[in-house]
Short mmCIF file of C-alpha atoms in Angstrom, two decimals:
data_model
loop_
_atom_site.label_atom_id
_atom_site.label_comp_id
_atom_site.label_asym_id
_atom_site.label_seq_id
_atom_site.Cartn_x
_atom_site.Cartn_y
_atom_site.Cartn_z
CA VAL Y 1 -96.08 148.42 23.57
CA VAL Y 2 -94.55 145.71 21.13
CA ASP Y 3 -96.09 142.34 20.22
CA TYR Y 4 -93.44 140.30 19.20
CA ALA Y 5 -93.88 138.90 15.49
CA GLY Y 6 -90.28 137.43 15.02
CA LEU Y 7 -91.92 134.57 13.16
CA PHE Y 8 -93.15 136.94 10.36
CA PRO Y 9 -91.11 138.82 7.64
CA PRO Y 10 -88.71 140.40 7.22
CA ALA Y 11 -87.19 138.72 10.27
CA ALA Y 12 -88.93 135.27 9.48
CA LEU Y 13 -87.17 133.53 12.29
CA ASP Y 14 -87.57 129.72 13.03
CA MET Y 15 -89.67 129.01 15.93
CA LYS Y 16 -86.96 128.14 18.37
CA ARG Y 17 -85.07 131.18 17.81
CA ALA Y 18 -88.33 133.41 18.28
CA VAL Y 19 -89.24 131.88 21.45
CA ARG Y 20 -85.73 131.85 22.78
CA ASN Y 21 -85.90 135.69 21.85
CA PHE Y 22 -89.26 136.38 23.60
CA ALA Y 23 -87.78 134.62 26.76
CA HIS Y 24 -84.68 136.78 26.79
CA TYR Y 25 -86.66 140.01 25.97
CA ARG Y 26 -88.98 139.12 28.65
CA ALA Y 27 -86.50 138.67 31.42
CA GLY Y 28 -84.65 141.87 30.42
CA GLY Y 29 -84.71 145.40 31.87
CA THR Y 30 -87.13 146.47 28.97
CA GLY Y 31 -89.43 143.70 29.45
CA TRP Y 32 -92.12 146.09 30.34
CA MET Y 33 -92.18 147.16 26.76
CA LEU Y 34 -92.92 143.58 25.44
CA GLY Y 35 -96.57 142.43 24.96
CA ARG Y 36 -97.64 139.21 23.16
CA PHE Y 37 -96.00 136.61 21.29
CA VAL Y 38 -97.68 136.56 17.80
CA CYS Y 39 -98.18 132.87 16.44
CA PRO Y 40 -99.99 131.39 13.44
CA ALA Y 41 -102.70 129.08 14.54
CA ASN Y 42 -101.49 126.41 12.66
CA ARG Y 43 -98.15 126.61 14.47
CA LEU Y 44 -99.34 126.49 18.12
CA ASP Y 45 -98.25 122.82 18.62
CA GLU Y 46 -94.72 123.94 17.24
CA PHE Y 47 -94.74 126.94 19.89
CA SER Y 48 -95.45 124.46 22.52
CA ALA Y 49 -92.47 122.01 21.75
CA ALA Y 50 -90.23 124.92 21.63
CA ALA Y 51 -91.43 126.92 24.54
CA ASP Y 52 -92.28 124.32 27.21
CA PRO Y 53 -88.70 124.38 28.81
CA LEU Y 54 -88.77 128.04 29.15
CA LEU Y 55 -92.43 128.82 30.38
CA PRO Y 56 -92.92 130.23 33.87
CA ARG Y 57 -93.93 127.62 36.43
CA ASP Y 58 -93.30 129.31 39.64
CA ALA Y 59 -96.58 130.22 41.75
CA GLY Y 60 -97.83 133.69 40.84
CA ALA Y 61 -95.81 133.70 37.87
CA ILE Y 62 -97.20 135.89 34.85
CA PRO Y 63 -97.95 133.43 31.89
CA TRP Y 64 -96.79 134.25 28.43
CA LEU Y 65 -99.61 135.50 26.35
CA LEU Y 66 -100.03 134.80 22.65
CA SER Y 67 -101.98 136.63 19.88
CA VAL Y 68 -102.70 133.88 17.21
CA THR Y 69 -103.11 135.10 13.51
CA GLY Y 70 -105.81 133.55 11.59
CA SER Y 71 -105.36 130.82 8.93
CA GLY Y 72 -108.71 131.51 7.28
CA ASN Y 73 -110.58 128.62 8.77
CA VAL Y 74 -111.93 130.24 12.08
CA HIS Y 75 -113.56 126.91 13.46
CA ALA Y 76 -110.05 125.10 13.03
CA ASP Y 77 -108.33 127.86 14.53
CA LEU Y 78 -110.61 128.08 17.62
CA GLU Y 79 -110.07 124.28 18.26
CA ALA Y 80 -106.43 124.69 18.09
CA ILE Y 81 -106.71 127.55 20.61
CA THR Y 82 -108.86 125.73 22.86
CA ALA Y 83 -106.63 122.60 22.78
CA PHE Y 84 -103.75 124.72 23.40
CA ASN Y 85 -105.14 126.60 26.39
CA GLU Y 86 -106.43 123.33 27.77
CA ARG Y 87 -103.18 121.66 27.43
CA HIS Y 88 -101.24 124.35 28.96
CA ARG Y 89 -103.65 124.91 31.85
CA VAL Y 90 -103.25 121.04 32.64
CA CYS Y 91 -99.60 121.08 32.41
CA PHE Y 92 -98.98 124.18 34.52
CA ASP Y 93 -100.86 125.09 37.46
CA GLU Y 94 -100.34 128.83 36.91
CA CYS Y 95 -100.77 128.55 33.03
CA GLY Y 96 -97.57 129.11 31.60
CA ALA Y 97 -98.91 130.36 28.32
CA ARG Y 98 -102.43 131.30 27.49
CA VAL Y 99 -103.74 132.43 23.97
CA ASP Y 100 -106.15 135.33 24.80
CA SER Y 101 -106.15 137.18 21.38
CA TYR Y 102 -106.97 136.29 17.76
CA GLU Y 103 -106.19 138.24 14.48
CA ALA Y 104 -108.25 137.92 11.67
CA LYS Y 105 -109.39 140.10 8.33
CA GLY Y 106 -112.68 142.18 8.75
CA SER Y 107 -112.96 142.99 4.96
CA SER Y 108 -116.78 143.83 5.14
CA VAL Y 109 -119.61 144.09 7.80
CA PRO Y 110 -121.13 140.62 7.27
CA GLU Y 111 -117.48 139.17 7.76
CA ILE Y 112 -117.13 141.39 10.94
CA ILE Y 113 -120.40 140.23 12.32
CA ALA Y 114 -119.83 136.54 11.45
CA LEU Y 115 -116.20 136.57 13.16
CA HIS Y 116 -117.90 138.16 16.20
CA GLU Y 117 -120.62 135.47 16.53
CA THR Y 118 -118.13 132.37 15.67
CA LEU Y 119 -115.40 133.40 18.49
CA PRO Y 120 -116.23 133.58 22.09
CA SER Y 121 -116.10 136.56 24.26
CA THR Y 122 -113.24 135.39 26.23
CA VAL Y 123 -110.88 136.07 23.14
CA HIS Y 124 -109.86 139.50 22.46
CA VAL Y 125 -110.62 139.61 18.59
CA TRP Y 126 -108.52 141.97 16.46
CA MET Y 127 -110.28 142.50 13.09
CA GLU Y 128 -107.70 143.93 10.36
CA VAL Y 129 -109.51 146.65 8.50
CA ALA Y 130 -108.15 147.33 4.91
CA PHE Y 131 -107.60 150.92 4.00
CA GLY Y 132 -110.03 152.31 1.60
CA ASP Y 133 -113.35 154.37 1.47
CA HIS Y 134 -115.12 152.18 3.79
CA VAL Y 135 -112.86 152.36 6.84
CA ASP Y 136 -115.44 154.39 8.89
CA GLU Y 137 -118.04 152.02 8.20
CA LEU Y 138 -116.09 148.93 8.92
CA VAL Y 139 -114.73 150.46 12.26
CA GLU Y 140 -118.30 151.36 13.27
CA ALA Y 141 -119.27 147.74 12.68
CA ILE Y 142 -116.57 146.50 14.99
CA ALA Y 143 -117.59 149.15 17.50
CA ARG Y 144 -121.16 147.66 17.15
CA VAL Y 145 -119.99 144.30 18.09
CA GLY Y 146 -117.78 144.98 20.90
CA ARG Y 147 -114.41 143.98 19.15
CA PHE Y 148 -111.11 145.45 18.46
CA ALA Y 149 -109.60 146.77 15.19
CA LYS Y 150 -106.17 146.52 13.44
CA MET Y 151 -104.55 148.38 10.80
CA ARG Y 152 -101.43 147.13 8.51
CA THR Y 153 -99.03 150.09 8.00
CA GLY Y 154 -96.51 148.61 5.79
CA GLY Y 155 -94.64 145.13 4.64
CA VAL Y 156 -91.62 144.10 2.54
CA THR Y 157 -92.65 145.82 -0.72
CA PRO Y 158 -93.06 149.50 -1.12
CA ASP Y 159 -96.55 149.20 -2.15
CA ALA Y 160 -97.52 147.72 1.09
CA PHE Y 161 -97.30 151.06 2.67
CA PRO Y 162 -100.51 153.20 2.74
CA PRO Y 163 -100.92 156.94 2.31
CA ALA Y 164 -100.44 158.60 5.31
CA ALA Y 165 -103.72 160.28 4.90
CA ARG Y 166 -105.30 156.62 5.05
CA VAL Y 167 -103.73 156.16 8.53
CA VAL Y 168 -105.14 159.30 9.82
CA GLN Y 169 -108.58 158.33 8.35
CA PHE Y 170 -108.40 155.00 10.43
CA LEU Y 171 -107.20 156.83 13.63
CA ARG Y 172 -110.03 159.40 13.32
CA ALA Y 173 -112.45 156.37 12.78
CA LEU Y 174 -111.34 154.77 16.10
CA LEU Y 175 -111.68 158.06 18.01
CA THR Y 176 -115.14 158.54 16.54
CA HIS Y 177 -116.42 155.14 17.38
CA ASN Y 178 -114.53 154.39 20.66
CA VAL Y 179 -112.62 151.33 19.21
CA ARG Y 180 -109.29 150.22 20.49
CA ALA Y 181 -106.68 148.79 17.88
CA LYS Y 182 -103.38 147.62 17.28
CA ALA Y 183 -101.02 148.50 14.35
CA THR Y 184 -98.71 146.27 12.47
CA ALA Y 185 -95.90 145.93 9.93
CA GLY Y 186 -93.52 148.33 9.08
CA LEU Y 187 -93.23 149.95 12.62
CA HIS Y 188 -89.82 148.87 13.55
CA HIS Y 189 -88.67 152.24 14.10
CA PRO Y 190 -89.65 155.24 16.48
CA LEU Y 191 -89.87 158.01 13.87
CA ARG Y 192 -90.76 158.30 10.17
CA GLY Y 193 -87.99 157.88 7.64
CA ALA Y 194 -86.49 155.82 4.90
CA TYR Y 195 -85.27 152.30 6.13
CA ARG Y 196 -84.45 149.16 4.26
CA LEU Y 197 -87.59 146.98 3.74
CA THR Y 198 -85.76 143.75 4.74
CA TYR Y 199 -82.59 142.82 6.59
CA ASP Y 200 -80.55 141.83 3.38
CA ASP Y 201 -77.56 143.93 2.85
CA ASP Y 202 -78.75 145.20 -0.75
CA ALA Y 203 -82.65 145.52 0.25
CA PRO Y 204 -84.41 148.60 -1.18
CA THR Y 205 -85.25 151.35 1.25
CA CYS Y 206 -88.97 152.84 1.72
CA ARG Y 207 -90.49 155.63 3.89
CA MET Y 208 -91.77 153.81 6.83
CA PHE Y 209 -94.11 155.16 9.55
CA GLY Y 210 -92.64 155.65 13.09
CA PHE Y 211 -94.57 154.11 15.98
CA LEU Y 212 -94.17 157.14 18.02
CA ASN Y 213 -95.43 159.27 15.04
CA VAL Y 214 -98.54 156.94 14.97
CA LEU Y 215 -99.19 157.05 18.90
CA LEU Y 216 -98.63 160.77 18.91
CA ALA Y 217 -100.95 161.50 15.73
CA ALA Y 218 -103.58 159.67 17.70
CA ALA Y 219 -103.05 161.83 20.82
CA VAL Y 220 -103.35 164.94 18.85
CA LEU Y 221 -106.88 163.82 17.57
CA VAL Y 222 -107.96 162.88 20.91
CA ASP Y 223 -106.82 166.54 22.18
CA GLY Y 224 -109.04 167.89 19.48
CA GLY Y 225 -106.49 168.51 16.73
CA THR Y 226 -107.50 168.60 13.02
CA ASP Y 227 -106.63 165.66 10.71
CA GLU Y 228 -104.30 167.93 8.86
CA LEU Y 229 -102.21 168.56 12.09
CA ALA Y 230 -102.21 164.84 12.63
CA LEU Y 231 -101.23 164.17 9.12
CA GLN Y 232 -98.28 166.85 9.66
CA LEU Y 233 -97.00 164.74 12.79
CA LEU Y 234 -97.41 161.45 11.26
CA GLU Y 235 -94.80 162.96 8.62
CA GLU Y 236 -92.46 164.25 11.09
CA GLN Y 237 -88.88 162.81 10.78
CA SER Y 238 -86.69 165.19 13.12
CA PRO Y 239 -86.15 163.78 16.60
CA ALA Y 240 -85.24 167.11 17.70
CA SER Y 241 -88.86 168.36 17.10
CA ILE Y 242 -90.11 165.97 19.68
CA VAL Y 243 -89.57 166.56 23.42
CA PHE Y 244 -90.79 164.56 26.44
CA THR Y 245 -91.05 165.57 30.05
CA ASP Y 246 -92.41 163.88 33.22
CA THR Y 247 -95.79 165.54 32.55
CA HIS Y 248 -96.14 165.91 28.85
CA GLY Y 249 -94.74 165.71 25.34
CA GLU Y 250 -94.18 168.55 22.95
CA TRP Y 251 -94.07 168.56 19.32
CA HIS Y 252 -92.20 171.56 17.68
CA SER Y 253 -94.48 171.78 14.45
CA PRO Y 254 -94.05 174.44 11.65
CA ALA Y 255 -96.97 176.10 13.12
CA GLY Y 256 -95.76 176.23 16.60
CA VAL Y 257 -95.22 174.06 19.83
CA VAL Y 258 -97.95 171.37 20.34
CA THR Y 259 -98.49 170.14 23.92
CA ILE Y 260 -99.74 166.59 24.52
CA ALA Y 261 -100.52 166.05 28.24
CA ARG Y 262 -99.21 162.71 29.73
CA HIS Y 263 -102.98 161.78 30.69
CA THR Y 264 -103.92 162.05 27.05
CA LEU Y 265 -100.94 159.65 26.05
CA GLN Y 266 -102.38 157.32 28.64
CA GLN Y 267 -105.58 157.61 27.21
CA VAL Y 268 -104.52 156.71 23.77
CA ARG Y 269 -102.73 153.73 25.08
CA GLU Y 270 -105.63 152.14 27.26
CA GLN Y 271 -108.56 153.19 24.83
CA MET Y 272 -107.21 153.76 21.45
CA LEU Y 273 -103.75 152.21 20.13
CA VAL Y 274 -103.16 149.51 22.59
CA SER Y 275 -100.06 147.92 20.87
CA ILE Y 276 -97.98 147.67 17.88
CA GLY Y 277 -96.86 144.40 16.23
CA SER Y 278 -93.18 144.12 15.01
CA CYS Y 279 -90.93 141.27 14.01
CA SER Y 280 -88.13 143.02 15.87
CA PHE Y 281 -88.20 144.07 19.53
CA THR Y 282 -84.60 145.17 19.79
CA GLU Y 283 -85.01 148.11 17.12
CA PRO Y 284 -88.01 149.89 18.72
CA VAL Y 285 -86.11 149.44 21.96
CA ASP Y 286 -82.57 150.48 20.85
CA GLU Y 287 -83.66 153.25 18.69
CA SER Y 288 -85.78 154.69 21.48
CA ARG Y 289 -83.10 154.44 23.69
CA ALA Y 290 -80.66 156.19 21.18
CA LEU Y 291 -83.09 159.17 20.96
CA GLY Y 292 -83.22 159.37 24.96
CA TRP Y 293 -86.80 158.32 25.09
CA ILE Y 294 -86.22 155.42 27.29
#
């Protein structure tokens, strides 16, 4: 569920601390929720130095997977990724770590096509689409080249958070064009609400999106719901309004109960919203547990 981005704000941890955290989370009881370690392309050597003593070496062990964020120089990034994967393939028979994903901005159709043509098909490429009037066009281009999309839902300043309607527009485009995506930034918490923008004691607060709201809003669209219904769910702040059973989820909306089947949630996770990026792993886990959802 969570790609761990502890190197990035507001956590902005040093490499050794972020790597130790990832190893700890991976070995814990909620390690099933942990996805990739997110690392800038120009810090892969630093990651190797910090992670080598902690990487799995046993036969059959599952390697650490990394998602690399682009530096703006795609060719240099690709060289760094190739060198990293070759080094770890040589050092560890079972490949203790591997970069299998690359994240970069896809600001225009020509840029999307150029990224696709430069990067090999063996790398999952997540193209970040800026919110605006051309979202559908950009997502359609991503579908055409067979890559993945990415949306940024927040940051460390209030103006980094898009209107909820823009998030729904992005989700609708994913469904229309059958594109998988990840969401990142400002998604530390399960539910919509006002939270501190950073970890400073005097940090201002801002209304943030909940990662569960985003996932459930996508599920409503998959089930044939309207954009307006998805928008209402994206704004839901009451945990009492959302109930899960072994077979389905229920959202007690102002207009009545909306039922979302388990297979719909599975479809969303596999075919629409694959993961979220967060600089914190403990907040999504601990808050979900406190709400009784883990």
